[in-house]
Amino acid sequence: MTEQCQPPILSHKARKRFGQNFLRDKNIISRIIHALQVQAEDAVVEIGPGQGALTGALQARAGHLDLVELDRDLIPRLQMQFGLGNAVQIHQGDALTFDFSRLARPGQPLRIVGNLPYNISVPLLFHLIECTAPVKDMHFMLQKEVVDRMTAGVGERHYGRLGIMIQYHCHVIPLFGVPPSAFSPVPRVDSAFVRLVPHQRPPVPCKDLAWLERVVQAAFSARRKTLRNGLKSLLDRDELGQLDIDPGLRPEQVSMAAFVRLADYLASRS
């Protein structure tokens, strides 16, 4: 009997400009797979599969798997490892501009997972919450500080634009921390794995989401200033008072509900 010949695994050096830190720790990978609980009927999208540390386990469990990878040099490696059959499709492209809605399948909400490059994680999160495709949940490896910002409540040190907008769209559930030693090359920061579950209905529905994004961004771009000064280009002190919002508050002291009141007022006034 002849032995089956396995294709060689191409070597690849992590690229700093892509923010590549490849997951290596098998125990962490097992915890991620356990947290995901992927079912045979699931349509899974993996962002940045890299060298495929998670991909094999996802392929074995998911009904369909889409891989979105920016680094062209990793594509041949992924093709050799996971093939180009109907169950796995590989898309070379930038996740920051990728249209995830085109991966949606009738009756199959997407489950999105990824070890996100830390240098683009925040803009990528904003891109993903604007995805028009039906999404069941999202699971991401992120810098721990980013997860702290995503989960922070009003008055807390990390409370800001990211937390407000992510929490407006999703329920945020931190799952577990991950040490730098779990990656190669070793990053200089701690990481965390987090679950995002899109709300069926926002906790405080806003009439005009574009205005909410605008007023939150304006407030936190001047987070050391009071609302009276930070939002003076949008509305005056008397208008803040009419909305029962103290003009002397700083942005981190203002709840999501108050920001929604501001956005609704500005939308109606315009």
Short mmCIF file of N, CA and C in Angstrom, two decimals, residues 201-262:
data_model
loop_
_atom_site.label_atom_id
_atom_site.label_comp_id
_atom_site.label_asym_id
_atom_site.label_seq_id
_atom_site.Cartn_x
_atom_site.Cartn_y
_atom_site.Cartn_z
N ARG A 201 -34.02 44.56 18.52
CA ARG A 201 -34.48 45.94 18.60
C ARG A 201 -33.48 46.68 19.45
N PRO A 202 -33.00 47.86 19.03
CA PRO A 202 -32.01 48.60 19.83
C PRO A 202 -32.53 48.89 21.24
N PRO A 203 -31.65 48.95 22.24
CA PRO A 203 -32.09 49.21 23.62
C PRO A 203 -32.80 50.55 23.77
N VAL A 204 -32.38 51.54 22.99
CA VAL A 204 -33.02 52.85 22.96
C VAL A 204 -33.15 53.24 21.49
N PRO A 205 -34.26 52.90 20.83
CA PRO A 205 -34.38 53.15 19.38
C PRO A 205 -34.20 54.62 19.03
N CYS A 206 -33.45 54.85 17.97
CA CYS A 206 -33.16 56.20 17.49
C CYS A 206 -33.87 56.41 16.15
N LYS A 207 -34.43 57.61 15.95
CA LYS A 207 -35.16 57.90 14.72
C LYS A 207 -34.24 58.04 13.52
N ASP A 208 -33.01 58.51 13.77
CA ASP A 208 -32.07 58.74 12.67
C ASP A 208 -30.67 58.35 13.13
N LEU A 209 -30.24 57.16 12.71
CA LEU A 209 -28.96 56.62 13.17
C LEU A 209 -27.79 57.49 12.75
N ALA A 210 -27.89 58.13 11.59
CA ALA A 210 -26.80 58.99 11.11
C ALA A 210 -26.58 60.15 12.08
N TRP A 211 -27.66 60.68 12.63
CA TRP A 211 -27.52 61.77 13.60
C TRP A 211 -26.94 61.28 14.91
N LEU A 212 -27.29 60.07 15.32
CA LEU A 212 -26.70 59.53 16.55
C LEU A 212 -25.20 59.38 16.37
N GLU A 213 -24.78 58.82 15.25
CA GLU A 213 -23.34 58.66 14.99
C GLU A 213 -22.64 60.02 14.98
N ARG A 214 -23.30 61.00 14.39
CA ARG A 214 -22.68 62.33 14.27
C ARG A 214 -22.53 63.00 15.63
N VAL A 215 -23.58 62.95 16.45
CA VAL A 215 -23.51 63.66 17.73
C VAL A 215 -22.57 62.96 18.71
N VAL A 216 -22.53 61.61 18.68
CA VAL A 216 -21.61 60.88 19.56
C VAL A 216 -20.17 61.15 19.16
N GLN A 217 -19.91 61.14 17.86
CA GLN A 217 -18.55 61.42 17.38
C GLN A 217 -18.13 62.84 17.74
N ALA A 218 -19.03 63.80 17.57
CA ALA A 218 -18.70 65.19 17.90
C ALA A 218 -18.41 65.35 19.39
N ALA A 219 -19.20 64.70 20.23
CA ALA A 219 -19.02 64.82 21.68
C ALA A 219 -17.69 64.23 22.12
N PHE A 220 -17.35 63.05 21.63
CA PHE A 220 -16.14 62.38 22.12
C PHE A 220 -14.88 62.81 21.39
N SER A 221 -15.01 63.54 20.31
CA SER A 221 -13.81 64.13 19.70
C SER A 221 -13.32 65.30 20.55
N ALA A 222 -14.16 65.75 21.47
CA ALA A 222 -13.78 66.81 22.42
C ALA A 222 -14.16 66.35 23.82
N ARG A 223 -13.70 65.14 24.19
CA ARG A 223 -14.19 64.51 25.42
C ARG A 223 -13.76 65.25 26.68
N ARG A 224 -12.75 66.11 26.60
CA ARG A 224 -12.36 66.89 27.78
C ARG A 224 -13.21 68.14 27.97
N LYS A 225 -14.01 68.44 26.96
CA LYS A 225 -14.87 69.61 27.04
C LYS A 225 -16.25 69.22 27.54
N THR A 226 -16.98 70.18 28.08
CA THR A 226 -18.37 69.95 28.45
C THR A 226 -19.22 69.87 27.17
N LEU A 227 -20.42 69.34 27.32
CA LEU A 227 -21.30 69.27 26.16
C LEU A 227 -21.58 70.66 25.59
N ARG A 228 -21.70 71.63 26.47
CA ARG A 228 -21.97 73.00 26.04
C ARG A 228 -20.93 73.47 25.03
N ASN A 229 -19.68 73.13 25.27
CA ASN A 229 -18.60 73.55 24.37
C ASN A 229 -18.35 72.54 23.25
N GLY A 230 -18.44 71.27 23.57
CA GLY A 230 -18.13 70.25 22.57
C GLY A 230 -19.17 70.14 21.47
N LEU A 231 -20.41 70.51 21.78
CA LEU A 231 -21.49 70.39 20.79
C LEU A 231 -22.02 71.75 20.34
N LYS A 232 -21.26 72.80 20.58
CA LYS A 232 -21.77 74.15 20.28
C LYS A 232 -22.02 74.37 18.79
N SER A 233 -21.38 73.57 17.93
CA SER A 233 -21.64 73.71 16.49
C SER A 233 -22.97 73.07 16.09
N LEU A 234 -23.56 72.26 16.98
CA LEU A 234 -24.79 71.55 16.66
C LEU A 234 -26.01 72.13 17.37
N LEU A 235 -25.85 72.55 18.63
CA LEU A 235 -26.97 73.11 19.38
C LEU A 235 -26.45 73.91 20.56
N ASP A 236 -27.30 74.76 21.14
CA ASP A 236 -26.83 75.66 22.19
C ASP A 236 -27.24 75.16 23.57
N ARG A 237 -26.84 75.93 24.59
CA ARG A 237 -27.07 75.54 25.99
C ARG A 237 -28.56 75.43 26.30
N ASP A 238 -29.34 76.34 25.79
CA ASP A 238 -30.78 76.32 26.07
C ASP A 238 -31.43 75.06 25.50
N GLU A 239 -31.00 74.66 24.32
CA GLU A 239 -31.56 73.45 23.71
C GLU A 239 -31.20 72.22 24.53
N LEU A 240 -29.97 72.17 25.05
CA LEU A 240 -29.59 71.06 25.92
C LEU A 240 -30.49 71.01 27.15
N GLY A 241 -30.75 72.18 27.73
CA GLY A 241 -31.62 72.25 28.90
C GLY A 241 -33.03 71.78 28.60
N GLN A 242 -33.55 72.14 27.42
CA GLN A 242 -34.89 71.71 27.03
C GLN A 242 -34.99 70.19 26.92
N LEU A 243 -33.86 69.56 26.62
CA LEU A 243 -33.83 68.10 26.49
C LEU A 243 -33.49 67.42 27.81
N ASP A 244 -33.45 68.22 28.90
CA ASP A 244 -33.15 67.71 30.24
C ASP A 244 -31.75 67.10 30.30
N ILE A 245 -30.80 67.76 29.63
CA ILE A 245 -29.40 67.33 29.64
C ILE A 245 -28.56 68.47 30.17
N ASP A 246 -27.80 68.23 31.21
CA ASP A 246 -26.98 69.25 31.84
C ASP A 246 -25.86 69.68 30.89
N PRO A 247 -25.82 70.94 30.48
CA PRO A 247 -24.78 71.40 29.55
C PRO A 247 -23.37 71.29 30.13
N GLY A 248 -23.26 71.19 31.46
CA GLY A 248 -21.95 71.11 32.10
C GLY A 248 -21.37 69.72 32.18
N LEU A 249 -22.11 68.73 31.72
CA LEU A 249 -21.61 67.36 31.74
C LEU A 249 -20.53 67.15 30.68
N ARG A 250 -19.61 66.24 30.97
CA ARG A 250 -18.65 65.80 29.96
C ARG A 250 -19.24 64.56 29.26
N PRO A 251 -18.77 64.25 28.05
CA PRO A 251 -19.38 63.17 27.27
C PRO A 251 -19.46 61.83 27.99
N GLU A 252 -18.41 61.49 28.79
CA GLU A 252 -18.41 60.19 29.45
C GLU A 252 -19.47 60.10 30.56
N GLN A 253 -20.11 61.23 30.88
CA GLN A 253 -21.17 61.24 31.89
C GLN A 253 -22.57 61.18 31.27
N VAL A 254 -22.63 61.05 29.97
CA VAL A 254 -23.91 61.12 29.26
C VAL A 254 -24.31 59.71 28.79
N SER A 255 -25.52 59.29 29.12
CA SER A 255 -25.99 57.95 28.78
C SER A 255 -26.34 57.83 27.30
N MET A 256 -26.44 56.59 26.85
CA MET A 256 -26.88 56.34 25.48
C MET A 256 -28.25 56.95 25.24
N ALA A 257 -29.16 56.82 26.22
CA ALA A 257 -30.51 57.36 26.06
C ALA A 257 -30.48 58.87 25.85
N ALA A 258 -29.59 59.56 26.56
CA ALA A 258 -29.48 61.02 26.39
C ALA A 258 -28.92 61.37 25.01
N PHE A 259 -27.95 60.59 24.55
CA PHE A 259 -27.42 60.84 23.20
C PHE A 259 -28.50 60.60 22.14
N VAL A 260 -29.35 59.61 22.36
CA VAL A 260 -30.45 59.36 21.42
C VAL A 260 -31.43 60.53 21.43
N ARG A 261 -31.71 61.10 22.61
CA ARG A 261 -32.58 62.28 22.67
C ARG A 261 -31.99 63.43 21.87
N LEU A 262 -30.69 63.62 22.01
CA LEU A 262 -30.01 64.67 21.24
C LEU A 262 -30.15 64.42 19.73
#
